[in-house]
PDB file of C-alpha atoms and ligand atoms in Angstrom:
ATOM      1  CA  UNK F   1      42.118 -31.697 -43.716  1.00  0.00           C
ATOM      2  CA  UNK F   2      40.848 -28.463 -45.764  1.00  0.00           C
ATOM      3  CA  UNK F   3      40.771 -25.431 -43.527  1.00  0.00           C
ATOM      4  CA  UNK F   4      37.447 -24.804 -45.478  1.00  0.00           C
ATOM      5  CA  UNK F   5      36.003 -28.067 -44.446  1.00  0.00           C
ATOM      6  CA  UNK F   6      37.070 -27.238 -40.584  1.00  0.00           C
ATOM      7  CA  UNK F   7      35.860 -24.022 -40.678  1.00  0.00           C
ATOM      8  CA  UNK F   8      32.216 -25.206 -42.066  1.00  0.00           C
ATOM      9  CA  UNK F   9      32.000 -28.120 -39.752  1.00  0.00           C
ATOM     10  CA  UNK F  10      32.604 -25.275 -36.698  1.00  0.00           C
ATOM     11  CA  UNK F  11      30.143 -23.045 -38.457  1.00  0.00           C
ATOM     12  CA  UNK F  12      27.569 -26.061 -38.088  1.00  0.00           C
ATOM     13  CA  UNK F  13      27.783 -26.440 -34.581  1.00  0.00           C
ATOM     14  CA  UNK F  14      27.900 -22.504 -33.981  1.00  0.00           C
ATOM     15  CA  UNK F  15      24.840 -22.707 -35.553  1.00  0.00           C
ATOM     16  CA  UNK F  16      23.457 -25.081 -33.815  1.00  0.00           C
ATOM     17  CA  UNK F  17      24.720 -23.516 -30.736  1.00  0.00           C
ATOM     18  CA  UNK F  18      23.307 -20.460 -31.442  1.00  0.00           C
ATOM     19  CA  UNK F  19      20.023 -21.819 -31.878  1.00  0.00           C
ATOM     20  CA  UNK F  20      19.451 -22.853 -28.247  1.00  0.00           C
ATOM     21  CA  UNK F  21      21.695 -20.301 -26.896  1.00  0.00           C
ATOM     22  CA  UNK F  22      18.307 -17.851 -25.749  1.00  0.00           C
ATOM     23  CA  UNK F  23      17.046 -20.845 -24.173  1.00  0.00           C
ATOM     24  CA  UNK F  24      19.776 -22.063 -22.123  1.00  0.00           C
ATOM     25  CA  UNK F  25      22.835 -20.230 -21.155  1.00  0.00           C
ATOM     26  CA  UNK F  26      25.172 -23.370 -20.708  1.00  0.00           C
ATOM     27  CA  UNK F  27      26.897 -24.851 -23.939  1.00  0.00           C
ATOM     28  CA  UNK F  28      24.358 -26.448 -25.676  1.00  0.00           C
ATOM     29  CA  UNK F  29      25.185 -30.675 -26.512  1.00  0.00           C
ATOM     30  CA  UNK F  30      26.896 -30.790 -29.547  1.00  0.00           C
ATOM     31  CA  UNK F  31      25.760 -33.630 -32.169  1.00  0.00           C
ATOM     32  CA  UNK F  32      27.983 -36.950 -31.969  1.00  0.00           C
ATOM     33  CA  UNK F  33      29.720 -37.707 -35.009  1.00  0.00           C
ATOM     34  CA  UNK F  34      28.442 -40.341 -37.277  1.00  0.00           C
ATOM     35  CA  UNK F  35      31.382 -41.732 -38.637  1.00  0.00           C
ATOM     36  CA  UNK F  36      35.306 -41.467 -36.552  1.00  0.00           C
ATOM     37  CA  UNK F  37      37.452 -38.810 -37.491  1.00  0.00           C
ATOM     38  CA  UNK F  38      39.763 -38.344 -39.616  1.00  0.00           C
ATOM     39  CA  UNK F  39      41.694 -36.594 -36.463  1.00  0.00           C
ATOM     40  CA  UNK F  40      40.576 -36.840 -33.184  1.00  0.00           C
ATOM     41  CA  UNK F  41      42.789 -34.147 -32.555  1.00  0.00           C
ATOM     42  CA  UNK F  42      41.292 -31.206 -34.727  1.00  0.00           C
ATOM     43  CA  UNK F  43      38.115 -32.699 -33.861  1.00  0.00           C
ATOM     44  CA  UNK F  44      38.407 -32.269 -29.920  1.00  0.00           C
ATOM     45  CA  UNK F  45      40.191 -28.673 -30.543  1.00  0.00           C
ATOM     46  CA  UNK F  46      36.923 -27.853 -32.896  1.00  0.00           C
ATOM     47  CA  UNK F  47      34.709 -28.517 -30.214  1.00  0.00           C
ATOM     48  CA  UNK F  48      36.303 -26.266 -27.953  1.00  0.00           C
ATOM     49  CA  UNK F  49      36.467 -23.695 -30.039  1.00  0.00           C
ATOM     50  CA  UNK F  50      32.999 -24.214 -30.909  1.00  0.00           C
ATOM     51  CA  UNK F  51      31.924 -23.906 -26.937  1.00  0.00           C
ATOM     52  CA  UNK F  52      34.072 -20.775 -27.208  1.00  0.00           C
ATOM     53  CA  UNK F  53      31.968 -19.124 -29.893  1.00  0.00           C
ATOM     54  CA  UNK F  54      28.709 -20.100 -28.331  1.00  0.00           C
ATOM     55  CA  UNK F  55      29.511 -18.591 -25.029  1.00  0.00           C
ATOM     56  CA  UNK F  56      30.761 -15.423 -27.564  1.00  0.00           C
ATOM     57  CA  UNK F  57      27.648 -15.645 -29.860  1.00  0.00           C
ATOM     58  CA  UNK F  58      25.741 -15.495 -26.018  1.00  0.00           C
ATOM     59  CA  UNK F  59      27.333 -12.242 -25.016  1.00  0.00           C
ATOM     60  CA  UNK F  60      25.907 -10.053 -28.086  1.00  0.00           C
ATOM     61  CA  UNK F  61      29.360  -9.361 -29.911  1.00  0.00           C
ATOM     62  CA  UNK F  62      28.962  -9.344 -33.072  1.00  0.00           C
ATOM     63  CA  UNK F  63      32.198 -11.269 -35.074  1.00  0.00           C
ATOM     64  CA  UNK F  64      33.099 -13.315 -38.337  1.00  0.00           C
ATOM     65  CA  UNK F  65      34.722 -16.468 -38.135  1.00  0.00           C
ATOM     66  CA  UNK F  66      38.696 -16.544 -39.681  1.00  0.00           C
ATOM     67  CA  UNK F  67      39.791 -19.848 -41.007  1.00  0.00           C
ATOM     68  CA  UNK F  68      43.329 -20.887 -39.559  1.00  0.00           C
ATOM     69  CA  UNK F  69      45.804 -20.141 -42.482  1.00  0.00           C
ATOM     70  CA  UNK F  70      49.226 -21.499 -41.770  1.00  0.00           C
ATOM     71  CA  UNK F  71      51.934 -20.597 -39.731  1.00  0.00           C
ATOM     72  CA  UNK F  72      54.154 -17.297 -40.711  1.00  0.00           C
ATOM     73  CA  UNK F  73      57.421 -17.523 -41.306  1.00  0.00           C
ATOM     74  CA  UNK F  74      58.009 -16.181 -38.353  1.00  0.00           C
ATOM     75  CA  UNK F  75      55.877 -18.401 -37.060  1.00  0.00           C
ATOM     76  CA  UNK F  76      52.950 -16.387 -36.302  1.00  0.00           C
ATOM     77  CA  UNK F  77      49.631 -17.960 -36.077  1.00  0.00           C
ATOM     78  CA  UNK F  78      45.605 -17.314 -35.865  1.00  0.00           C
ATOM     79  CA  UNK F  79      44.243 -20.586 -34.326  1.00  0.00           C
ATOM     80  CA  UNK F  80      40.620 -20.345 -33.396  1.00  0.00           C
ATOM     81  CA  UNK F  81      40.497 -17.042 -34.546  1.00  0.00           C
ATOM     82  CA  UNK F  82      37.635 -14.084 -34.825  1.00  0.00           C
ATOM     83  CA  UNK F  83      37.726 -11.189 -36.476  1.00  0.00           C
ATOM     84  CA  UNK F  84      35.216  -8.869 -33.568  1.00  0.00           C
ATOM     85  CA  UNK F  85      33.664  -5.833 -35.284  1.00  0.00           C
ATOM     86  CA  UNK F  86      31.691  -4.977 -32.333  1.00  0.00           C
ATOM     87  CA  UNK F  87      31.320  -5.531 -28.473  1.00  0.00           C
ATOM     88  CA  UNK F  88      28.799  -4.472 -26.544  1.00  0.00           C
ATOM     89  CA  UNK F  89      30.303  -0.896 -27.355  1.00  0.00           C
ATOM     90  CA  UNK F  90      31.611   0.378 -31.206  1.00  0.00           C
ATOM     91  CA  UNK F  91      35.475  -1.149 -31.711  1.00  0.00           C
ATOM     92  CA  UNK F  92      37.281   1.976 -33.933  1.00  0.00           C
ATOM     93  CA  UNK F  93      38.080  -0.719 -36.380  1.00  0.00           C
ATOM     94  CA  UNK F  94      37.734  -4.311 -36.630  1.00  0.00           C
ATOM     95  CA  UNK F  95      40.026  -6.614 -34.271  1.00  0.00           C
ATOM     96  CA  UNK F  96      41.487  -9.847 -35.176  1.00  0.00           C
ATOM     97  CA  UNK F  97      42.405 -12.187 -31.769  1.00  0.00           C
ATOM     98  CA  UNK F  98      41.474 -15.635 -30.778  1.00  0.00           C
ATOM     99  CA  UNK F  99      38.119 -16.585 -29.057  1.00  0.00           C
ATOM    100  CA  UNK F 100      39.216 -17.204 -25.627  1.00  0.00           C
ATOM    101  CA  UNK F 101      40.455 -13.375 -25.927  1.00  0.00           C
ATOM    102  CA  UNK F 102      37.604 -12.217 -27.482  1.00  0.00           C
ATOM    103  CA  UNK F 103      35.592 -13.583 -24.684  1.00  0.00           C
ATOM    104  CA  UNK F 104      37.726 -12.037 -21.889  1.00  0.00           C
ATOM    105  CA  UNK F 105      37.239  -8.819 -23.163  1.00  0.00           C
ATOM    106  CA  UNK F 106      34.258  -9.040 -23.235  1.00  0.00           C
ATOM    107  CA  UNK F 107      33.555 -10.253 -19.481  1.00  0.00           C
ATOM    108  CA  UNK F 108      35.717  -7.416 -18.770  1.00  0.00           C
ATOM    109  CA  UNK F 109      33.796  -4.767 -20.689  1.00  0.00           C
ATOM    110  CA  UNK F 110      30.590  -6.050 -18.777  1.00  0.00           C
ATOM    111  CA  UNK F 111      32.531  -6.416 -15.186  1.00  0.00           C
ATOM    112  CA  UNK F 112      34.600  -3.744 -15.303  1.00  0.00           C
ATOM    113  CA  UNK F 113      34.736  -0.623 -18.463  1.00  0.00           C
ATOM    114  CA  UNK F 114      30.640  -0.161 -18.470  1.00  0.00           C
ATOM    115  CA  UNK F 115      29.815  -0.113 -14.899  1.00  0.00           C
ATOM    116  CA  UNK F 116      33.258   2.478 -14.012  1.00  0.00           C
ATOM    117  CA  UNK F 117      32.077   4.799 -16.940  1.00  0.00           C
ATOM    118  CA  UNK F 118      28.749   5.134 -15.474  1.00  0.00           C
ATOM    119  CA  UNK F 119      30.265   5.426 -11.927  1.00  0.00           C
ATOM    120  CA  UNK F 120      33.027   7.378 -12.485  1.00  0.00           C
ATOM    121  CA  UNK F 121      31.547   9.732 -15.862  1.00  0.00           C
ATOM    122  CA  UNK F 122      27.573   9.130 -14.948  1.00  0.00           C
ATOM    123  CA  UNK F 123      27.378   8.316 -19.077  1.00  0.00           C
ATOM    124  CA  UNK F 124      27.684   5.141 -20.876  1.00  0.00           C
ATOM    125  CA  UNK F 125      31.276   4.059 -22.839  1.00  0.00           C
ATOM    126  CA  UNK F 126      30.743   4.393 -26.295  1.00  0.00           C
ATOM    127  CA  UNK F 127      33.442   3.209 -28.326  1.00  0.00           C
ATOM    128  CA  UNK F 128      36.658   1.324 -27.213  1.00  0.00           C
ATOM    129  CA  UNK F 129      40.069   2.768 -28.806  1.00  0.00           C
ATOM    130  CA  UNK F 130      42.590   0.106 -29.767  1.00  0.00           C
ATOM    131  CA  UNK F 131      45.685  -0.525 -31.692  1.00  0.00           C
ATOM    132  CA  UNK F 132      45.294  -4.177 -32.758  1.00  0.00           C
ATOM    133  CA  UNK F 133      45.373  -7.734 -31.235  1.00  0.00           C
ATOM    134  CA  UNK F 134      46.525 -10.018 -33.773  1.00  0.00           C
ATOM    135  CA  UNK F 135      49.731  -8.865 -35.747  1.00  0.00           C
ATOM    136  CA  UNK F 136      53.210 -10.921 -36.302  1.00  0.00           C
ATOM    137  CA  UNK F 137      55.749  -8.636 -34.031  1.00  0.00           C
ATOM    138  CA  UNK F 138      58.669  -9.675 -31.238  1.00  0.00           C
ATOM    139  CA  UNK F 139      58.292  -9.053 -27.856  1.00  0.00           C
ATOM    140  CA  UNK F 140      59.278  -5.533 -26.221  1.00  0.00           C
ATOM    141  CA  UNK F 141      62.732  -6.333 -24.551  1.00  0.00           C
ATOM    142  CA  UNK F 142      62.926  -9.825 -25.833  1.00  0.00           C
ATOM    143  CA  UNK F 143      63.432  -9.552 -29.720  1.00  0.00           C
ATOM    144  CA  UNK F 144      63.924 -13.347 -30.075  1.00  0.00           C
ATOM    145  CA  UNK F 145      60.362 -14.638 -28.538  1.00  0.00           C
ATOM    146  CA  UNK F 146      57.149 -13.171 -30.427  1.00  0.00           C
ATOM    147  CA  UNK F 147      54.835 -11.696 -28.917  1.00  0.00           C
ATOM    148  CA  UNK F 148      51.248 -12.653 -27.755  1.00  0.00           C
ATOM    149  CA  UNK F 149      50.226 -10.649 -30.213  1.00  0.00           C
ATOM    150  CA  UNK F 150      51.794 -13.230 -32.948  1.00  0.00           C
ATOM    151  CA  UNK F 151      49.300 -15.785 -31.798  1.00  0.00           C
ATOM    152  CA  UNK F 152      46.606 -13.086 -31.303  1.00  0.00           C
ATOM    153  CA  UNK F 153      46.277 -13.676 -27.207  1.00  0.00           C
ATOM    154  CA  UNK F 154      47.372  -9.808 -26.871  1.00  0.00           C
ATOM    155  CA  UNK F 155      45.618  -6.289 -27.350  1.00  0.00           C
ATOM    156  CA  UNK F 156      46.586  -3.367 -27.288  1.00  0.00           C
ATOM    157  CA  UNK F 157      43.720  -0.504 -26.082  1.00  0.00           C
ATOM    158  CA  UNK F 158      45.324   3.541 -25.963  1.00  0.00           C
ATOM    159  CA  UNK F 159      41.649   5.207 -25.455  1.00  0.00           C
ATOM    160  CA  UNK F 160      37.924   5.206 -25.114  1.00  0.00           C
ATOM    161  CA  UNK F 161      35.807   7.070 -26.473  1.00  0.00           C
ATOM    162  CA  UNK F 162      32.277   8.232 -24.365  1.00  0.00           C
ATOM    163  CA  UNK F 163      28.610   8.887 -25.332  1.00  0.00           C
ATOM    164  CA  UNK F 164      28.670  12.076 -25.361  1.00  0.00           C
ATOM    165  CA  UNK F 165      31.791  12.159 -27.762  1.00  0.00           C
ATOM    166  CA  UNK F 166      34.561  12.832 -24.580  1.00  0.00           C
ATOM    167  CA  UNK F 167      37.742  11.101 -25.888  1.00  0.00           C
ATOM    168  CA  UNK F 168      40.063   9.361 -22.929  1.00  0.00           C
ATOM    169  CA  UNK F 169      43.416   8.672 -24.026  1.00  0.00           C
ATOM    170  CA  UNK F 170      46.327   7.150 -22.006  1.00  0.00           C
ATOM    171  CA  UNK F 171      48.709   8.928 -23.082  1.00  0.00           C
ATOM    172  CA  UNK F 172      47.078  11.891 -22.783  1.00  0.00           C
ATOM    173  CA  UNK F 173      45.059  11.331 -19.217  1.00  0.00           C
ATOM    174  CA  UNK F 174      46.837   7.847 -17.914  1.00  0.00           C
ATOM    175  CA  UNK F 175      48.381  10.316 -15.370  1.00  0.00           C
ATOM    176  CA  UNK F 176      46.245  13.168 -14.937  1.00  0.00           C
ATOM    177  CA  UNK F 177      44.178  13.954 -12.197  1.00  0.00           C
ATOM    178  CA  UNK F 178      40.647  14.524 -13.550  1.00  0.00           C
ATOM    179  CA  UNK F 179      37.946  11.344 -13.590  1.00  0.00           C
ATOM    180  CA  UNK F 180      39.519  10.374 -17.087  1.00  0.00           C
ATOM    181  CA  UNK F 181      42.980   9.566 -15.357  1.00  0.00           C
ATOM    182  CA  UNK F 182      40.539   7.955 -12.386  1.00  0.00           C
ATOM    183  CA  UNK F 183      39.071   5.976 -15.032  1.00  0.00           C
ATOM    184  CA  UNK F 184      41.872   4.584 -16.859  1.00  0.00           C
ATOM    185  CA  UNK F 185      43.941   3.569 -13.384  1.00  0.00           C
ATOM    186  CA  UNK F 186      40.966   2.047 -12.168  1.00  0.00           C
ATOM    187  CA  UNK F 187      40.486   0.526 -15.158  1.00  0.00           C
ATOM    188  CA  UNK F 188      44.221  -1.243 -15.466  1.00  0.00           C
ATOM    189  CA  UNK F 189      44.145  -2.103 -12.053  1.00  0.00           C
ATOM    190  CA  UNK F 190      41.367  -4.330 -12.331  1.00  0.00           C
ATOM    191  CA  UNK F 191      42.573  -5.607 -15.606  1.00  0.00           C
ATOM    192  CA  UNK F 192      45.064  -7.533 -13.811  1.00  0.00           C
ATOM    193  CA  UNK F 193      42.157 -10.008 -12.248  1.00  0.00           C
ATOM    194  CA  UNK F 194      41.040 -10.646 -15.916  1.00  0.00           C
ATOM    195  CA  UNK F 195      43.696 -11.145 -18.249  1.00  0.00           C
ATOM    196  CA  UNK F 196      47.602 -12.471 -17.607  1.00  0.00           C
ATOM    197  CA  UNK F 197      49.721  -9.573 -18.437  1.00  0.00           C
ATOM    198  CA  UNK F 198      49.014  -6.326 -17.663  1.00  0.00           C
ATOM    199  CA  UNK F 199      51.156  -3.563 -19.142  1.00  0.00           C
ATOM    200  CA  UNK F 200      50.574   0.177 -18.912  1.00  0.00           C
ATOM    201  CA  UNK F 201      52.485   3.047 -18.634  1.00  0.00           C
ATOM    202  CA  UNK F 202      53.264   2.642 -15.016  1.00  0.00           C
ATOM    203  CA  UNK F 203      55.463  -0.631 -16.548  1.00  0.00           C
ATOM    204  CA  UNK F 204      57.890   0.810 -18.942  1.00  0.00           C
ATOM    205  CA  UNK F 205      58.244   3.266 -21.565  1.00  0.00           C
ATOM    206  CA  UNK F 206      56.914   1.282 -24.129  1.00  0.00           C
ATOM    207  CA  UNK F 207      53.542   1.367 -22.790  1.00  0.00           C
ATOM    208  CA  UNK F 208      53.369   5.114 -22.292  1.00  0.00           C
ATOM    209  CA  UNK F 209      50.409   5.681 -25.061  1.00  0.00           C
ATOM    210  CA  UNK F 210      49.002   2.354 -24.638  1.00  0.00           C
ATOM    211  CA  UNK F 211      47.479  -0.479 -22.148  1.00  0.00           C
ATOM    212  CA  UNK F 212      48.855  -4.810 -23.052  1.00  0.00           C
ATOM    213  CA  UNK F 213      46.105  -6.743 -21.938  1.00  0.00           C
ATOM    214  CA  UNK F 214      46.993 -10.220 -22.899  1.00  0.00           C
ATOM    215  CA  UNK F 215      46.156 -13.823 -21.810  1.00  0.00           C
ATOM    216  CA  UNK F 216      49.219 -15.797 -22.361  1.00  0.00           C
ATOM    217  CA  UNK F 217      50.978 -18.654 -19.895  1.00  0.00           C
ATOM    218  CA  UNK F 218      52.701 -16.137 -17.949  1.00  0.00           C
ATOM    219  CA  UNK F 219      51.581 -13.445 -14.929  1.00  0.00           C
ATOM    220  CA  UNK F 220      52.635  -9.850 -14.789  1.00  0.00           C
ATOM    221  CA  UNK F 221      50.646  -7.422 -13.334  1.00  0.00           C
ATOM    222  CA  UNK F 222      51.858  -3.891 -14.494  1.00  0.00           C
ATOM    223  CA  UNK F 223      49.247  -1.753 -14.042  1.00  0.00           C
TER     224      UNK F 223
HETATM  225 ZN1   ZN T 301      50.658  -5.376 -26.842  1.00  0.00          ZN
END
């Protein structure tokens, strides 16, 4: 089936979606389809992705849909992939990840990096620092296994960036004792309740400029 074809048929329901979204905050019914599918399988993993997009479409980010090229030869893949340009906060550049990850991070922006910089800064988070999410690379101490980041389920974040133009970085403040060290060790401690692996630089030396936040099978709370 053409990717283009997929990704137009998702578009149409995220539409759709979108429409009612102000109205209602649950999924909105997507149409049945008027003639079987040529795959029930792409079909049923379409409609998940398209709830995934209307619950993203419902939490103001703003995002462009990628269509699903195929696999690397290292067998990297995008599947229900979104490029995110913006949360509810600047991104420093553009981030490419799947929806389900997309969506995290943004329940944790709301739950968690908002409310501690007003608490902990009494100013609102401006911008949010990161080093990519979706990009083909191996695992840190496991060469042969990619990474979460292969199947864009991983992101890296090494700073934040406040309204009134104060810069946090981890490497710079992970350990120090001011409110910007309070913020970022708050901050990856409570990571560990919203994504699967936590890494930071209290985990090994490869994380010493930069949080993991990832949402893959597995549970490791570094933080
Ligand atoms: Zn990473």
């Amino acid at each position: 089936m053409a990717a283009g074809f997929r990704i137009a048929a998702v578009a149409a329901l995220l539409l759709l979606a979108a429409a009612c979204a102000p109205r209602q905050r649950q999924a909105a019914p997507l149409p049945a389809p008027t003639q079987p599918p040529a795959s029930s399988q792409w079909i049923g993993r379409d409609i998940i992705q398209a709830a995934c997009l209307n619950d993203l479409v419902a939490t103001g980010a703003k995002f462009e849909l990628i269509a699903q090229a195929e696999p690397g030869k290292d067998g990297c893949t995008l599947q229900n992939g979104v490029r995110l340009i913006s949360t509810s906060v600047d991104l420093v550049r553009p981030a490419e990840m799947t929806c389900p990850l997309a969506l995290r991070l943004m329940q944790f922006e709301k739950d968690v990096l908002l409310p501690e910089a007003q608490r902990v800064f009494g100013q609102p988070l401006k911008q949010i620092n990161h080093a990519g999410a979706f990009t083909c690379k191996r695992m840190t101490g496991n060469g042969s296994r990619i990474s979460e980041h292969g199947h864009g389920r991983a992101i890296d974040i090494w700073g934040f960036v406040l309204a009134d133009g104060r810069r946090i970085s981890v490497a710079d403040h992970f350990r120090a004792r001011g409110p910007e060290g309070q913020y970022l060790r708050g901050v990856s401690r409570e990571a560990c309740r919203f994504f699967a692996v936590v890494l930071s630089p209290n985990a090994d030396a490869a994380h010493a400029k930069s949080f993991h936040w990832d949402i893959s099978e597995w549970k490791r709370c570094g933080s």
